[in-house]
XYZ file of C-alpha atoms in Angstrom:
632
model
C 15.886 31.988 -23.131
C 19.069 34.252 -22.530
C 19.401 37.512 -24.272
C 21.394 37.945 -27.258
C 24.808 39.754 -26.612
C 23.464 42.693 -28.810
C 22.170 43.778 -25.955
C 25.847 45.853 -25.285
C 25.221 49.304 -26.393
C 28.347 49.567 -28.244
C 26.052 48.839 -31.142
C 24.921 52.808 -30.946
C 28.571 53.904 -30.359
C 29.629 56.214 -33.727
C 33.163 57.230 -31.992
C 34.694 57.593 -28.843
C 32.635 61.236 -28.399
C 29.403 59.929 -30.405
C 26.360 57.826 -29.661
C 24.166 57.355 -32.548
C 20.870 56.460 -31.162
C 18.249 55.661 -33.847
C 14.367 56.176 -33.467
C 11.253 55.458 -34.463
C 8.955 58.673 -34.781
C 5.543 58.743 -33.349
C 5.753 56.144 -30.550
C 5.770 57.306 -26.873
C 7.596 53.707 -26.080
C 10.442 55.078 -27.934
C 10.385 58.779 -26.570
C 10.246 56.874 -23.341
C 13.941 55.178 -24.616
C 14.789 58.911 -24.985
C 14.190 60.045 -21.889
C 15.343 57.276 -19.916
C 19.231 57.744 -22.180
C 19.275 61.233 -21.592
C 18.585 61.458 -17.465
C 21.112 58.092 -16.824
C 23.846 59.311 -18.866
C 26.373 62.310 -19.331
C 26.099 64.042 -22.004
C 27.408 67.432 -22.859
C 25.476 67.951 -26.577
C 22.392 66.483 -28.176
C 22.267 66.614 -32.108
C 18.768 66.941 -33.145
C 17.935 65.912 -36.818
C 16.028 68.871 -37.840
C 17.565 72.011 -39.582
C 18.648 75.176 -38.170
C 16.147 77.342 -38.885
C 13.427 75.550 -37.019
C 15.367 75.886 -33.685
C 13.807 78.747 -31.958
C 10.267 78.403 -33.045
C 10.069 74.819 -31.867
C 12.050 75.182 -28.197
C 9.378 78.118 -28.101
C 6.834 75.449 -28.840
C 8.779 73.106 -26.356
C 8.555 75.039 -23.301
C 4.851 75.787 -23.911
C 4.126 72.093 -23.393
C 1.200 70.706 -23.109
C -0.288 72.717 -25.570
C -0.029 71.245 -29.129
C 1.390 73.039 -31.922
C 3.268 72.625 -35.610
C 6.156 74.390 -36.430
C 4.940 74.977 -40.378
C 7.878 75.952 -43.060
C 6.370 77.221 -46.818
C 7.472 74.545 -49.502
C 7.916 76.163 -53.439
C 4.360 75.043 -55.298
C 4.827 72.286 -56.858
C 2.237 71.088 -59.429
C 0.353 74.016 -58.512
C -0.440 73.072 -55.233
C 0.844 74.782 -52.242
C 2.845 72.978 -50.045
C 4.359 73.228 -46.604
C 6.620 70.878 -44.380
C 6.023 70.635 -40.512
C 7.418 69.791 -37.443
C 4.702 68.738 -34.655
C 5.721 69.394 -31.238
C 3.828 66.397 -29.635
C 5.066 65.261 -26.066
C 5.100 61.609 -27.680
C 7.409 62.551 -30.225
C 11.321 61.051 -29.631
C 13.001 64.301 -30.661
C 10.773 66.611 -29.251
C 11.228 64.652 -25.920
C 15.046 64.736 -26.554
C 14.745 68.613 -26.834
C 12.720 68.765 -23.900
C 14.396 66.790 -21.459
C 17.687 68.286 -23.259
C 16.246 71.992 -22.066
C 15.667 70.838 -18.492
C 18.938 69.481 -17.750
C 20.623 72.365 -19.792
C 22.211 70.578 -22.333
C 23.386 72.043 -25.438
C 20.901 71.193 -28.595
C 22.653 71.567 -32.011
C 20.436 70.951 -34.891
C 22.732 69.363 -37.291
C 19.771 68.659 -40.514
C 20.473 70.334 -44.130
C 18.208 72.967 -44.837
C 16.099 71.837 -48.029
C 13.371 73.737 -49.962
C 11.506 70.626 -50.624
C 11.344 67.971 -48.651
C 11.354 64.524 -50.087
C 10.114 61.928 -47.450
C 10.819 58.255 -46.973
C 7.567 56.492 -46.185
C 8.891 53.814 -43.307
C 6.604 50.824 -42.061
C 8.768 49.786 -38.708
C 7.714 47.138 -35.918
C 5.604 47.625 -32.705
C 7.512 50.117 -30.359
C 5.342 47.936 -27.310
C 7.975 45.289 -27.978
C 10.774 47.536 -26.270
C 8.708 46.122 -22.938
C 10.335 42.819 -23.062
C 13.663 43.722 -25.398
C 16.546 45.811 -24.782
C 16.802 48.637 -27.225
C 19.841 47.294 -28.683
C 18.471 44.243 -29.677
C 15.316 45.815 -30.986
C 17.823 48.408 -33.278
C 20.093 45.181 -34.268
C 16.856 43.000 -35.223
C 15.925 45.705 -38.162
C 18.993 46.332 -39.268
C 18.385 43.450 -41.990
C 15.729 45.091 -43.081
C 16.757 48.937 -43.948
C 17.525 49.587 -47.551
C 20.128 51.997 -48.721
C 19.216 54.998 -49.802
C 18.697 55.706 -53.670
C 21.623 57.204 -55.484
C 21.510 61.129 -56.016
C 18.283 61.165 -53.472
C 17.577 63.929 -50.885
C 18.229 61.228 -48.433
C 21.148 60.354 -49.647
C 22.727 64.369 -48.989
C 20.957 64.553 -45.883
C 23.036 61.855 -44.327
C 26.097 63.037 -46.124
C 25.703 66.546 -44.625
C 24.588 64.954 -40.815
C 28.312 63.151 -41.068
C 29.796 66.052 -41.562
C 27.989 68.108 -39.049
C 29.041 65.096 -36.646
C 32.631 65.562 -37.327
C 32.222 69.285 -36.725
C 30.388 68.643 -33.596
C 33.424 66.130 -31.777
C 35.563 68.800 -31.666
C 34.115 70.464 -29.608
C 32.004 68.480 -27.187
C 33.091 65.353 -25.407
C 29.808 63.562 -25.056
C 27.234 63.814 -27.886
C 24.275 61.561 -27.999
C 22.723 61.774 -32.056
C 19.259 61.272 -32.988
C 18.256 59.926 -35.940
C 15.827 57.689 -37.709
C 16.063 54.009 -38.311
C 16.441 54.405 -42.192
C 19.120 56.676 -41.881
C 20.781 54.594 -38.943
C 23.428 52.466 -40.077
C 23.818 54.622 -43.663
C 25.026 57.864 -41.256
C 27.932 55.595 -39.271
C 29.193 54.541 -43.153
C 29.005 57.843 -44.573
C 30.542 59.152 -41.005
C 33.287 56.303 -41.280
C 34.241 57.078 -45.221
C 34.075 60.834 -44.644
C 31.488 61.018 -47.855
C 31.667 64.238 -49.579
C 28.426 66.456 -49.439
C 26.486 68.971 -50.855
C 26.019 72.580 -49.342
C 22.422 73.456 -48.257
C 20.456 74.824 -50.061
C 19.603 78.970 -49.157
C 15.887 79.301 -50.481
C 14.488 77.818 -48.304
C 10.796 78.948 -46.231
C 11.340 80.574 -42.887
C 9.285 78.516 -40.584
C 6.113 79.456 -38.416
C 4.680 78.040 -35.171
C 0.418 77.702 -35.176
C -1.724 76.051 -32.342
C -3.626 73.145 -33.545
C -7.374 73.055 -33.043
C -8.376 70.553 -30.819
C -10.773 68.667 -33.087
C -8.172 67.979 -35.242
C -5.415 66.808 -32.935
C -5.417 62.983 -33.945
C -3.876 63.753 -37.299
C -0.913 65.731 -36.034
C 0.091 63.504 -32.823
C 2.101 60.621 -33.173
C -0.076 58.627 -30.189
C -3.775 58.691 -29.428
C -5.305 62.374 -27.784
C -6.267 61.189 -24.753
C -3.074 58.904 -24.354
C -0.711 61.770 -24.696
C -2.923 63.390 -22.032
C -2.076 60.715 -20.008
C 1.777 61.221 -20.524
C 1.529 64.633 -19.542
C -0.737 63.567 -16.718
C 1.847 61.583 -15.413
C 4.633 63.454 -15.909
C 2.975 66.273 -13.994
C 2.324 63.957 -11.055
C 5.585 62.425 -11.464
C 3.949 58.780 -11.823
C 5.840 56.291 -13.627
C 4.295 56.020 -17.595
C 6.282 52.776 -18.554
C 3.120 50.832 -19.196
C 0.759 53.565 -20.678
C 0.805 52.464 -24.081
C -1.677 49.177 -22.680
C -2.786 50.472 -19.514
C -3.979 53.496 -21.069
C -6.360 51.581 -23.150
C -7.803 50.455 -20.331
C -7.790 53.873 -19.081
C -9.519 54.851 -21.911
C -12.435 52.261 -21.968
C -13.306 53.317 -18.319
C -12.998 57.106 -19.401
C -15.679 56.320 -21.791
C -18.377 54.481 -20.004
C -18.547 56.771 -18.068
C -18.938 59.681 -20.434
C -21.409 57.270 -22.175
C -23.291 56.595 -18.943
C -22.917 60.009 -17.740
C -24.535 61.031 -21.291
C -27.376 59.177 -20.903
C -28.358 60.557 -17.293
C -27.781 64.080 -18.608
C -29.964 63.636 -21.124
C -32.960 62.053 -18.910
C -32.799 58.503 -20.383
C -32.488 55.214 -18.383
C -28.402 54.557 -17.397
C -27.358 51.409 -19.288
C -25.045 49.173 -16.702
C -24.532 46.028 -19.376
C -21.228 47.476 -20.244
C -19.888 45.488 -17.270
C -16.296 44.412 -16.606
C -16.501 41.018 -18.390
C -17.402 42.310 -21.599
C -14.811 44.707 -21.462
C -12.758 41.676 -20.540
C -13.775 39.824 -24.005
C -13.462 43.623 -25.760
C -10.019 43.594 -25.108
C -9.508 40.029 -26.149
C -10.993 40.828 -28.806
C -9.021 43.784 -29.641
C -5.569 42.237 -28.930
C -6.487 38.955 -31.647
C -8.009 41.994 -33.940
C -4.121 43.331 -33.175
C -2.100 40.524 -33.652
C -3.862 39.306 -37.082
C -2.827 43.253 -38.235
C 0.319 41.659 -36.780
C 0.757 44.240 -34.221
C 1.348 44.708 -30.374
C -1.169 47.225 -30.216
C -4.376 48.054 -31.478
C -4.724 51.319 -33.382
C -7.718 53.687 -33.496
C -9.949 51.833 -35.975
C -9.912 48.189 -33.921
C -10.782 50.116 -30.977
C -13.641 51.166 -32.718
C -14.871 48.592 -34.511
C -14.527 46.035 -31.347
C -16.675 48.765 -29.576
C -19.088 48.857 -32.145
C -19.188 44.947 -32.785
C -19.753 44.045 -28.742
C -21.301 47.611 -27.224
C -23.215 49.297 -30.102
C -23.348 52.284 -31.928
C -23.453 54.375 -29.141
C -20.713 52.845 -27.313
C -18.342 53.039 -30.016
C -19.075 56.736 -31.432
C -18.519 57.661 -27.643
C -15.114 55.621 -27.528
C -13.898 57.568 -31.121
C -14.645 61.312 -29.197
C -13.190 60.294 -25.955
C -10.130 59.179 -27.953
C -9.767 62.192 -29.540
C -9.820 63.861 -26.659
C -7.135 66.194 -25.385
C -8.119 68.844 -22.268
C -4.710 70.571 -22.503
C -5.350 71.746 -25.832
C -6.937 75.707 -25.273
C -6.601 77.937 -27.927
C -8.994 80.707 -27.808
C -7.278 82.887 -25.400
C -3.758 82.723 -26.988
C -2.144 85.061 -29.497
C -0.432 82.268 -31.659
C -2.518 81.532 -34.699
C -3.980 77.996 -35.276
C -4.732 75.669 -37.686
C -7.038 72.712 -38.506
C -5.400 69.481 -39.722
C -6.429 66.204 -42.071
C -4.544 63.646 -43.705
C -2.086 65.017 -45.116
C -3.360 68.965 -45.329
C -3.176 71.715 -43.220
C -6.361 74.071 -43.337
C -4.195 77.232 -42.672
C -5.801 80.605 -40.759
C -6.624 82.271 -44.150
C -8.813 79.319 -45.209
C -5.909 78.210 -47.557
C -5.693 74.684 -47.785
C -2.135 73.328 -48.365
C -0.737 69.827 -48.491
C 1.392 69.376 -45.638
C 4.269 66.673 -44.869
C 5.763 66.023 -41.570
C 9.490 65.304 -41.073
C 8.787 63.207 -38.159
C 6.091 60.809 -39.580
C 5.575 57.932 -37.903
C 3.534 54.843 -38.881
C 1.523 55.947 -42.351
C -2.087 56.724 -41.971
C -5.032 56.038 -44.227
C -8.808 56.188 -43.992
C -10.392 53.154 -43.448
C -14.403 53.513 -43.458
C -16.819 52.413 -41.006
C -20.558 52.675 -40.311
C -21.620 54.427 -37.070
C -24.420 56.211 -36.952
C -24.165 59.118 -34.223
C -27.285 60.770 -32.422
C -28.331 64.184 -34.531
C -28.158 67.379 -32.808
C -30.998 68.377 -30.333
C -31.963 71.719 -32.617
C -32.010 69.006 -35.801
C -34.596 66.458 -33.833
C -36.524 69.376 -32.672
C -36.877 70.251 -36.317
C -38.199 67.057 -37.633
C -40.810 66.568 -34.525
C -42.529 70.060 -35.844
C -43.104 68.267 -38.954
C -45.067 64.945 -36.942
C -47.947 64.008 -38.227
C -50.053 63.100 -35.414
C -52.872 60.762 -37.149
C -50.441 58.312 -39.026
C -47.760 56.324 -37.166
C -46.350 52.836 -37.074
C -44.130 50.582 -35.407
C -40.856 48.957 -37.368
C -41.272 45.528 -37.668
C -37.370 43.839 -37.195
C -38.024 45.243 -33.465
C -41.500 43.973 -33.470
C -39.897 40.728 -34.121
C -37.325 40.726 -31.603
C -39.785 41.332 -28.933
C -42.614 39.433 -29.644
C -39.664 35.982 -29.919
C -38.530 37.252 -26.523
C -42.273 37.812 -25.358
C -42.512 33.695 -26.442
C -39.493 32.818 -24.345
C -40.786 34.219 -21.665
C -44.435 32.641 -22.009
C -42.503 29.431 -21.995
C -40.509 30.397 -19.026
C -43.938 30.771 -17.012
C -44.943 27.396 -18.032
C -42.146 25.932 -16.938
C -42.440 27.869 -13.563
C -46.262 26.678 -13.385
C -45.419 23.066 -13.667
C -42.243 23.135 -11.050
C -44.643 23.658 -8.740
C -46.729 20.780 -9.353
C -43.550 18.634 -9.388
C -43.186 15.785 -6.456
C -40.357 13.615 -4.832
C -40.796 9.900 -3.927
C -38.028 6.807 -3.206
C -36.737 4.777 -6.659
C -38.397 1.897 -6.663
C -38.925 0.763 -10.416
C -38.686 4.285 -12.780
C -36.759 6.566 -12.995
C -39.747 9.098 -13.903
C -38.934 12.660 -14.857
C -35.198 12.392 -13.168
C -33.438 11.939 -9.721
C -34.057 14.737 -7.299
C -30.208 15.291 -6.322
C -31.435 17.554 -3.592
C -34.308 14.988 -1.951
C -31.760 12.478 -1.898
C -29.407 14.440 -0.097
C -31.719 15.635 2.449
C -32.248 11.975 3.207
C -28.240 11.094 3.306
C -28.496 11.115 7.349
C -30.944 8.379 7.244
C -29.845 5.263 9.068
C -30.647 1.780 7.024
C -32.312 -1.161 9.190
C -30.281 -3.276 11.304
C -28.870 -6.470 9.114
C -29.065 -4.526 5.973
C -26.340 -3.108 3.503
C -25.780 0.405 3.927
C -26.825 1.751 0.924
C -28.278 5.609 -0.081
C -31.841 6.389 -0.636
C -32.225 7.516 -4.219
C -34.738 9.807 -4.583
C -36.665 10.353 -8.141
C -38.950 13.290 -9.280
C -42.436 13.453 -11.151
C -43.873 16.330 -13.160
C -47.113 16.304 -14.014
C -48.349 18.485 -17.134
C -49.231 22.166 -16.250
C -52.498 22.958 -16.191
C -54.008 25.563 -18.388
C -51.477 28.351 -20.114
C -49.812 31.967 -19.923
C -51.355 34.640 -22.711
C -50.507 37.539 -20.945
C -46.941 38.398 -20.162
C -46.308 42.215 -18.089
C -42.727 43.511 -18.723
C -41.960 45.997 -15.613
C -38.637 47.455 -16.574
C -38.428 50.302 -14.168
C -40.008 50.792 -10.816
C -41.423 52.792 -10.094
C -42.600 54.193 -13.141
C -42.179 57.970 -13.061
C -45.481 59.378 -14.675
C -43.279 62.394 -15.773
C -40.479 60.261 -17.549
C -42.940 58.202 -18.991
C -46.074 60.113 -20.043
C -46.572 58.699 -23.548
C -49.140 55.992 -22.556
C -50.350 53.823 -25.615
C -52.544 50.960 -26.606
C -51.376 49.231 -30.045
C -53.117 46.651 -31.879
C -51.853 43.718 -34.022
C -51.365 44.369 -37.705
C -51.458 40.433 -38.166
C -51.651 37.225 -35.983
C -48.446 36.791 -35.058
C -48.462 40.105 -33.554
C -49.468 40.544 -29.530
C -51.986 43.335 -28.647
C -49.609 45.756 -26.544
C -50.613 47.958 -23.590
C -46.982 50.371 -22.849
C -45.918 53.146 -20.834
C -42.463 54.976 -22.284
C -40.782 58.067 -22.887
C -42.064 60.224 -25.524
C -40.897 59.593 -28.779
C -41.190 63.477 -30.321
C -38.038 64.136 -27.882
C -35.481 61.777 -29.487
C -36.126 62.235 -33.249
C -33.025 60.644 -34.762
C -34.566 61.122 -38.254
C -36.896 62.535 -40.624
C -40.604 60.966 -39.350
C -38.497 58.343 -37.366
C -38.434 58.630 -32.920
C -36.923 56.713 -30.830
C -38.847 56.167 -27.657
C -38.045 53.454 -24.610
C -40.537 51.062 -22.839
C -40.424 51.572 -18.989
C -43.218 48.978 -18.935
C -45.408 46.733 -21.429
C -48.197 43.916 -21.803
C -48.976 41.561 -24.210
C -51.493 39.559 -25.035
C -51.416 36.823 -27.348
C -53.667 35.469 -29.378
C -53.888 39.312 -30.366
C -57.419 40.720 -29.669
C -59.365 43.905 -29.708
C -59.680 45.430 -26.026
C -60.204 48.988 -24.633
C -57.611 51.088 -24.359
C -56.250 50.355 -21.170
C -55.311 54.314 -20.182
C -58.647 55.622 -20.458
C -60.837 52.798 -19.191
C -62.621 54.005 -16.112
C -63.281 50.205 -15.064
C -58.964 50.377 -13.987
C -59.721 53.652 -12.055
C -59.134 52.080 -8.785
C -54.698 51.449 -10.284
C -53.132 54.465 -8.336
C -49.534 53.569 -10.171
C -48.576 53.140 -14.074
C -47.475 49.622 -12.815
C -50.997 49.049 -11.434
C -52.822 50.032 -13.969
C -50.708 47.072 -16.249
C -51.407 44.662 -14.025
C -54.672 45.312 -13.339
C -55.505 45.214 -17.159
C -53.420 41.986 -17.513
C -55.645 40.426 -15.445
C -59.094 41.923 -16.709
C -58.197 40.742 -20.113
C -56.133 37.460 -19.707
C -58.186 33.860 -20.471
C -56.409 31.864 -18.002
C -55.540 32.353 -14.614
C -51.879 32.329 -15.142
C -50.202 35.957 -15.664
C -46.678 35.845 -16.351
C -44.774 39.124 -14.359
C -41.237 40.369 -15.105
C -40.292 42.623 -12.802
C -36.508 43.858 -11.323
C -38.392 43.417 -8.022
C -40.264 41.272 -5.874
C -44.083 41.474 -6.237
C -45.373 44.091 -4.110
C -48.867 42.750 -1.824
C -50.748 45.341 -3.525
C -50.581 44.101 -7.322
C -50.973 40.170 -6.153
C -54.138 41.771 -4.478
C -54.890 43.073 -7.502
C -54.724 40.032 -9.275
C -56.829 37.735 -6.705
C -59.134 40.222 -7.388
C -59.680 39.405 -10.613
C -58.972 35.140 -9.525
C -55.623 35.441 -11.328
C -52.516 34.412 -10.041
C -49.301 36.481 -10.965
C -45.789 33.906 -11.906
C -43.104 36.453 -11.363
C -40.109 35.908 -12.956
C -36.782 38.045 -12.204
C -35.788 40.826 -14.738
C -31.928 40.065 -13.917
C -32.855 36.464 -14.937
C -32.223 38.129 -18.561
C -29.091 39.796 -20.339
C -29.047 43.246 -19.215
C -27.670 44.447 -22.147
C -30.563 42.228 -24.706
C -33.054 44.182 -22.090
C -31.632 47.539 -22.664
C -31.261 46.721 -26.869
C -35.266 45.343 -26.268
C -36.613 48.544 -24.337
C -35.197 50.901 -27.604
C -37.632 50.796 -29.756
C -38.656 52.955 -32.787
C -41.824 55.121 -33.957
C -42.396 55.585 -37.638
C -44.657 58.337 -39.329
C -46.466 56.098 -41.926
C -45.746 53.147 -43.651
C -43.897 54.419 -46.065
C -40.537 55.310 -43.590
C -39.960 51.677 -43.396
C -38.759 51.668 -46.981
C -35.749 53.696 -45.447
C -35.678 53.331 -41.855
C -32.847 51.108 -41.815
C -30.296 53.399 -42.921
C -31.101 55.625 -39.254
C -31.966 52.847 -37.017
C -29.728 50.590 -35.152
C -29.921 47.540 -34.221
C-alpha cells in the first residue's frame, strides 16, 4: 500500500521561518520524533509552550537529568482547597526532550506560554504513539486532525493560543529557523489564530513563582509520562549511546526478564525452593495475551494494569506483585543526599514537604489516569509473620481442605499412572493373523520391515498387533520426592497426618517449617520437599519416630522405607526428579516390594510448584476466613 502524500512535512510549516510541530505529552515515541527533528535539522530557536517564569527552574531540572523532579507553581485556593500546577521534568516527556537536546546543541529556548494564575486544562484522549513505528509523523498529525475540536469561546485555551500567535510573530523577526512545540489540541487552532493575527489578552501578573522538588521514588509512576523502569531504560541507552527506537515493546520484554529474576532471586534469598515454570513459552502466551488484552482496550500497547493482571492470571500472585515493583522501579532516582526538597505524588495530589496535601495539575498531561482495582495479595513483612508465629498454638492445627483436594486428585492421577506403567510391562507383540487385539505395535512392525517375504509370494509388510493383559494387583502407596536430596536443615518439620474422612490419604511429609512463613493471623505457609500417601487411609505409626525405620540414613529413605512397610500390595508408585538410586530399590526388595518410578518432569512444573505450597491452619475455625490470605 503506498503512503499517502501527507507524508511532505509542509503540513507542520506555519511560515517561511516557522515549523509548528504538534505533540502528544507523555509518550517517549513522540519525544523520540523530537529528538530525531531537532539533531537532522537547522534550527536557530525552539519555542517551548510553557511560560516564562518556569524557565530557569526547569533547565536547572534539565541538566540534572536523570534524576526526576516537578517544577511546582502555587495556584489561588479555589473551593478551599489548595492548589498547585506542575511541570514534570521526565526524560520521556516531548518538551522536556526538546529543551534538552535544545541545551546540548546550544540552541536558543524561548518560552512563548501566557502566564496564568489558574490553570484550566483540556483533558485529551489521543491514539497510540507506537503507531509512529510504521507511519510518518505527518500522516499520524494529518489523521487526527478530523478529530480536534475548537476551543470554547472566552476559554483559557482559547487566550493561550491567541497569545502563542503573537509570541510567534514576535519571535520571526528575529530568528530565521524556529521549530514550535505545541499540543495536538492546540495544533491547527494556533496556525488560524497565527494566519488572522487574532487579538489577545495580556497575561495575567499574579501569578505563583514556581519551585523545583525531587520526587520520591515510590511515587514516581504518577508523575512520569512512561513506565519507571522504561524511562530507566531511555536513559540507559542514551548513556550507552544504543539506539532506543524500539523500547516502547522491547522494553516490555526487558521488563518481564528483569522480573523473574528478581522473583527467582527472591525466593533463593529467602531460603525457599527457586521456581523455574516461568519458562520462555509462557512468557510467550503472556505476551499474547497482553497484546489481545491491548488491542480489545484498542491500543498498541499495554498499560500498567494488563501487565499486571496477565501476570497475575498465568504466573500467580507472586509473579505479578513482583512485576508491579519492578515496574515501578527507577535506580536513578536518589534523593537523600541532595539539598532540593522532595515530594510524594498520587493521582492528582502532591503530598508537599510540610505534610500539606494539595491538588496538583500537570500542564503536560498525557493519557488520563484512573484507579482501576485488583486483588493481589503480597507476602507480609518478616517482623509482622514473626509476630503472629509467637501467638501459635502448638496443640491445635489443621490442614485447608481446597489444597487437600488438589493433591489428593493429583495423588489419584498418579496411582493411575502406575497402573498403567504395571500393565505396559506385561504387554506382548505377535503377527496379525485374525484380531486386531489391544492395537498395532507401529514399532514391532517396523523392526520387522527388513524381513524378506518367501520366494513366489507378494511382497507385502508384516503387521504386527499388541496384547495387554490386565495388571495384576494395585498401587495404594504413592512417594512424592520433590527435592533430592532432602536437606534435613531446610526441611526439619517432619509430620505424620491422618485422614479426617475416607476420601482423605494418610500422609507421611518432610517440609519447611511453617512458623517461618506466617502470611496471616494462625495461617503458615509451609512447602513439601517430600510426601507419602496411602490410600484407603489407615492408622499407622508415625513414621519419624518408629525405631523399626532406624536402619533409613536419608529423609528420602526413611519415605520409602515406610512406603513399603505399610503398603498392601507389592506395587509402590515413586515420583522422583531422579532415577532410583540402588539403595532405596534395596530397600524395597527388602520388604518384597517393587518400586514403579515415574519421572517428576513427566508433570507441569509450575502445577508441581502450585502443589508443594501448601497451608497450616491453627484450628478449625481459620478456615471460615482463610481464603481471603491464601492463594491459590
Amino acid at each position: 500500500m503506498a503512503v499517502s502524500s501527507s507524508t511532505d512535512d509542509s503540513v507542520f510549516r506555519l511560515s517561511p521561518r516557522i515549523e509548528l510541530f504538534p505533540l502528544l505529552h507523555g509518550s517517549g515515541d513522540v519525544a523520540q520524533e523530537v529528538r530525531e527533528r531537532l539533531t537532522g535539522r537547522r534550527f536557530d530557536c525552539l519555542a517551548v509552550p510553557l511560560p516564562p517564569s518556569f524557565e530557569h527552574p526547569l533547565e536547572d531540572a534539565v541538566l540534572d537529568l536523570p534524576t526526576i523532579s516537578v517544577i511546582v507553581q502555587p495556584e489561588r485556593d479555589q473551593e478551599g482547597a489548595a492548589t498547585v500546577n506542575y511541570v514534570p521534568v521526565d526524560p520521556c516527556q516531548a518538551v522536556v526532550m526538546g529543551i534538552r537536546v535544545a541545551m546540548g546543541e546550544g540552541i536558543p529556548r524561548a518560552y512563548i506560554d501566557r502566564e496564568t494564575a489558574v490553570v484550566e486544562p483540556v483533558p485529551f484522549v489521543s491514539p497510540d504513539a507506537y503507531a509512529l513505528k510504521r507511519l510518518p509523523y505527518a500522516t499520524f498529525a494529518a489523521a487526527m486532525v478530523p478529530t480536534l475540536t475548537p476551543p470554547a469561546e472566552g476559554s483559557q485555551q482559547q487566550a493561550r493560543i491567541a497569545w502563542l500567535a503573537f509570541q510567534l510573530h514576535q519571535l520571526e523577526m528575529e530568528y530565521e529557523q524556529i521549530l514550535c512545540l505545541c499540543h495536538f489540541a492546540d495544533w491547527p487552532w494556533i496556525r488560524q489564530a497565527y494566519q488572522q493575527r487574532t487579538d489577545y489578552q495580556t497575561p495575567a501578573l499574579d501569578f505563583g513563582r514556581p519551585e523545583r522538588y525531587l520526587v520520591e521514588p515510590a511515587s514516581l509512576y504518577f508523575v512520569l509520562g512512561e513506565l519507571p523502569f522504561l524511562t530507566e531504560l531511555y536513559e540507559r541507552r542514551r548513556a550507552t549511546v544504543h539506539s532506543d527506537r524500539h523500547l516502547s515493546i522491547d522494553g516490555i520484554k526487558e521488563l518481564l526478564l528483569e522480573t523473574r529474576t528478581r522473583w527467582q532471586t527472591g525466593h533463593d534469598a529467602e531460603g525457599h525452593t527457586v521456581p523455574t515454570w516461568v519458562t520462555p513459552q509462557l512468557l510467550q502466551a503472556y505476551l499474547q495475551y497482553v497484546r489481545n488484552h491491548a488491542l480489545l482496550d484498542r491500543r498498541l500497547t499495554p498499560d500498567l494494569y494488563t501487565l499486571v493482571l496477565a501476570a497475575k492470571q498465568m504466573a500467580g500472585d507472586d509473579f505479578a506483585v513482583r512485576l508491579l515493583e519492578t515496574a515501578k522501579s527507577y535506580s536513578y532516582q536518589e534523593i537523600e543526599q541532595r539539598h532540593v526538597p522532595h515530594l510524594s505524588a498520587g493521582l492528582g495530589q502532591f503530598a508537599l514537604p510540610d505534610d500539606q496535601i494539595v491538588r496538583a495539575k500537570n500542564r503536560l498531561q498525557g493519557t488520563p489516569l484512573a484507579w482501576r482495582s485488583l486483588s493481589l495479595r503480597p507476602q507480609p513483612p518478616r517482623r509482622t509473620s514473626r509476630q503472629w508465629s509467637y501467638l501459635w498454638n502448638p496443640h491445635r492445627q489443621c490442614s485447608w481442605p481446597p489444597e487437600d483436594s488438589k493433591i489428593e486428585s493429583f495423588h489419584t492421577h498418579v496411582r493411575e499412572q502406575a497402573k498403567a506403567i504395571i500393565g505396559a510391562d506385561l504387554a506382548k507383540s505377535e503377527k496379525f493373523t485374525t484380531s486386531m487385539k489391544d492395537g498395532i505395535d507401529i514399532r514391532e512392525s517396523l523392526r520387522h520391515w527388513h524381513q524378506r517375504q518367501k520366494p513366489g509370494r507378494p511382497q507385502r509388510m508384516e503387521i504386527y498387533v499388541k496384547e495387554i493383559p490386565p495388571a495384576r494387583g494395585n498401587v495404594d502407596t504413592v512417594i512424592f520426592l520433590f527435592d533430592t536430596p532432602g536437606d534435613p536443615e531446610q526441611y526439619s518439620w517432619q509430620a505424620t497426618w491422618y485422614a479426617e474422612h475416607a476420601q482423605e490419604s494418610t500422609l507421611c511429609f518432610y517440609a519447611t517449617p511453617f512458623l517461618n512463613n506466617m502470611i496471616a493471623p494462625g495461617i503458615g505457609q509451609s512447602r513439601y520437599g517430600g510426601a507419602l500417601f496411602i490410600f484407603p487411609p489407615r492408622a499407622i505409626p508415625d513414621i519419624w519416630t518408629d525405631e523399626a525405620l532406624g536402619f533409613a540414613r536419608t529423609l528420602e529413605e526413611r519415605l520409602i522405607a515406610a512406603g513399603a512397610v505399610h503398603s498392601r500390595e507389592t506395587h509402590v508408585a515413586l515420583v522422583t526428579p531422579v532415577p532410583p538410586k540402588a539403595r532405596w530399590r534395596q530397600i524395597a526388595r527388602q520388604f518384597d516390594r517393587r518400586l514403579v518410578p515415574i519421572p517428576l518432569s513427566r508433570f507441569s512444573g509450575q502445577m508441581i510448584d502450585r502443589l508443594r505450597r501448601f497451608h497450616v491452619l491453627n484450628g478449625h475455625e481459620i478456615r471460615s476466613f482463610a481464603a481471603q490470605f491464601i492463594r491459590e
